[in-house]
PDB file of C-alpha atoms in Angstrom:
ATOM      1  CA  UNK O1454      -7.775 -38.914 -19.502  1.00 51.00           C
ATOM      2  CA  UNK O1455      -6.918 -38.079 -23.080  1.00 55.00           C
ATOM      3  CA  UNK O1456      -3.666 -37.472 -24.551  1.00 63.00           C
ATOM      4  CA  UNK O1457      -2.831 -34.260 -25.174  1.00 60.00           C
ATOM      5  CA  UNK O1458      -5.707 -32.311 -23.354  1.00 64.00           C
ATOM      6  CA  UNK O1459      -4.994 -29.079 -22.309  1.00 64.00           C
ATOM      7  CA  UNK O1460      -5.549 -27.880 -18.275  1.00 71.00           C
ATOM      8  CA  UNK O1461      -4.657 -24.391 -18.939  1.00 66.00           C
ATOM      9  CA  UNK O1462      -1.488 -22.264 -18.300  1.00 65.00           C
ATOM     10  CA  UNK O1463       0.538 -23.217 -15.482  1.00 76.00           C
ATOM     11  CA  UNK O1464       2.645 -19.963 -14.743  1.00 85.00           C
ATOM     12  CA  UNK O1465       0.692 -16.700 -13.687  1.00 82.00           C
ATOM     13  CA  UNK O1466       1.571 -13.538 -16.047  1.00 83.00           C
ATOM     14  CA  UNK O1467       2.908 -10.101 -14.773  1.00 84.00           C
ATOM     15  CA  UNK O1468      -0.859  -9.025 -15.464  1.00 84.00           C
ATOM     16  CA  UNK O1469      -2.040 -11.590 -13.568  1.00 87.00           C
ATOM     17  CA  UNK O1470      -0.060 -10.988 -10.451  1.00 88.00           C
ATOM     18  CA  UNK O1471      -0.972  -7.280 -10.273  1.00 89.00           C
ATOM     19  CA  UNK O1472      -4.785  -8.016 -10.940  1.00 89.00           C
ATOM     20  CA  UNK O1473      -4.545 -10.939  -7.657  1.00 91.00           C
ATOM     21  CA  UNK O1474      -2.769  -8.161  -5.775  1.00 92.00           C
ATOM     22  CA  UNK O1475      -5.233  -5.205  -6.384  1.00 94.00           C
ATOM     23  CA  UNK O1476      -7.895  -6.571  -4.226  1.00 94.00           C
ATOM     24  CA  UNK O1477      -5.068  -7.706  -1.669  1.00 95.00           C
ATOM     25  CA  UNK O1478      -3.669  -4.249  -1.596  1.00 94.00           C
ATOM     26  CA  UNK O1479      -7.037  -2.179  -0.799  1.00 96.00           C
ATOM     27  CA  UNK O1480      -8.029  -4.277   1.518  1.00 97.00           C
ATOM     28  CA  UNK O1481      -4.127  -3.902   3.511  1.00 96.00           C
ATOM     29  CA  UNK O1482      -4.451  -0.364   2.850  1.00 95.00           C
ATOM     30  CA  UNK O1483      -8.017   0.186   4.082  1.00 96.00           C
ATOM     31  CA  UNK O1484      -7.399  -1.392   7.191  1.00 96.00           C
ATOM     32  CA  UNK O1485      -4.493   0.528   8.307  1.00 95.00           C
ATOM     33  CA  UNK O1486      -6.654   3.692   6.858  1.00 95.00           C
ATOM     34  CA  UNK O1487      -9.382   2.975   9.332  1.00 95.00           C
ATOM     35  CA  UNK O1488      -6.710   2.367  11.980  1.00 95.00           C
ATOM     36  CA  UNK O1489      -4.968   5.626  11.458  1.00 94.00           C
ATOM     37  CA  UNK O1490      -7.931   7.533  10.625  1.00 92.00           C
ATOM     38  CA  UNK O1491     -11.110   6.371  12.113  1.00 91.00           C
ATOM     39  CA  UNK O1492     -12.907   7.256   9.017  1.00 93.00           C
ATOM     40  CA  UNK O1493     -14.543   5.831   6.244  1.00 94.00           C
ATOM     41  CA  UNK O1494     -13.376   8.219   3.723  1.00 95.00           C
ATOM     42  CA  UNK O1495     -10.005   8.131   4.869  1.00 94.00           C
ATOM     43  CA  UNK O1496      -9.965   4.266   4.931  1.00 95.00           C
ATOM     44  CA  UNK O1497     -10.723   4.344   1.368  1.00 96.00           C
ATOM     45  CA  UNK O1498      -8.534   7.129   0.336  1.00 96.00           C
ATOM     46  CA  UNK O1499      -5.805   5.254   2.184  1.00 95.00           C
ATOM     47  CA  UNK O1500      -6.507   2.027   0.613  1.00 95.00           C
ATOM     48  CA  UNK O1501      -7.242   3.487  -3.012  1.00 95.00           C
ATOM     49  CA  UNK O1502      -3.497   5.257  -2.937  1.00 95.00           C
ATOM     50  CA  UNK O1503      -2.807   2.068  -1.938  1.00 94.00           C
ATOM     51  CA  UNK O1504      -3.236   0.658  -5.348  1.00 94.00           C
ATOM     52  CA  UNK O1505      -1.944   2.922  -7.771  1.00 95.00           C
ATOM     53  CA  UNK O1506       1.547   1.801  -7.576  1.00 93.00           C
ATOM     54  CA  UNK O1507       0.917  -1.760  -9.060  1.00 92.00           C
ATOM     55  CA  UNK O1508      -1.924  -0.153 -11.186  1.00 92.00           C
ATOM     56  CA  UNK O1509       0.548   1.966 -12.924  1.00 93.00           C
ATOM     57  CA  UNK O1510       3.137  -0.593 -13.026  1.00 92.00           C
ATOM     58  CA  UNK O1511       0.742  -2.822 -14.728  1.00 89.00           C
ATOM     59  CA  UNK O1512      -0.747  -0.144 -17.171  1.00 90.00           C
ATOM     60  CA  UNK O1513       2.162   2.194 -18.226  1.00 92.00           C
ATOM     61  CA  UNK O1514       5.356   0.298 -17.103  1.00 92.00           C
ATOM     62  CA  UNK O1515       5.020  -3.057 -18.440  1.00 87.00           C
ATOM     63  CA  UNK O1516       1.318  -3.183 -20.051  1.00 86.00           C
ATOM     64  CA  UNK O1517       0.107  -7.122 -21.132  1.00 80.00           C
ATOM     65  CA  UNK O1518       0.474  -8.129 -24.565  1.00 79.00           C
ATOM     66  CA  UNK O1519      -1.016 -10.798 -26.749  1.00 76.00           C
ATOM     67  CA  UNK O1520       0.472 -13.889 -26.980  1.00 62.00           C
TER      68      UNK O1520
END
């Protein structure tokens, strides 16, 4: 290997963390929607209220920066 090649950032960002936990999130909250109310629309309102907390976290709270 060379000297002083680059492998990328070793740390996940606050952005990053919210963006891996989106998918985690709806997927949580749609399965307890379709448990609680054996419907497909209410699975994905469930799991789509589900994500606005980090979503607005990520957006309004603390939005990413450059650099």
């Amino acid at each position: 290997m060379a000297e002083g090649r680059s492998h990328g950032p070793t740390t996940l960002s606050r952005a990053d963390l919210v963006l891996v936990c989106m998918p985690l999130l709806f997927l949580g909250g749609y399965a307890v929607g379709a448990l609680t109310f054996d419907t497909w629309t209410g699975a994905t309102a469930s799991a789509s209220v589900a994500c606005v907390p980090p979503l607005l976290e990520g957006l309004f709270v603390n939005p990413p920066t450059d650099g």
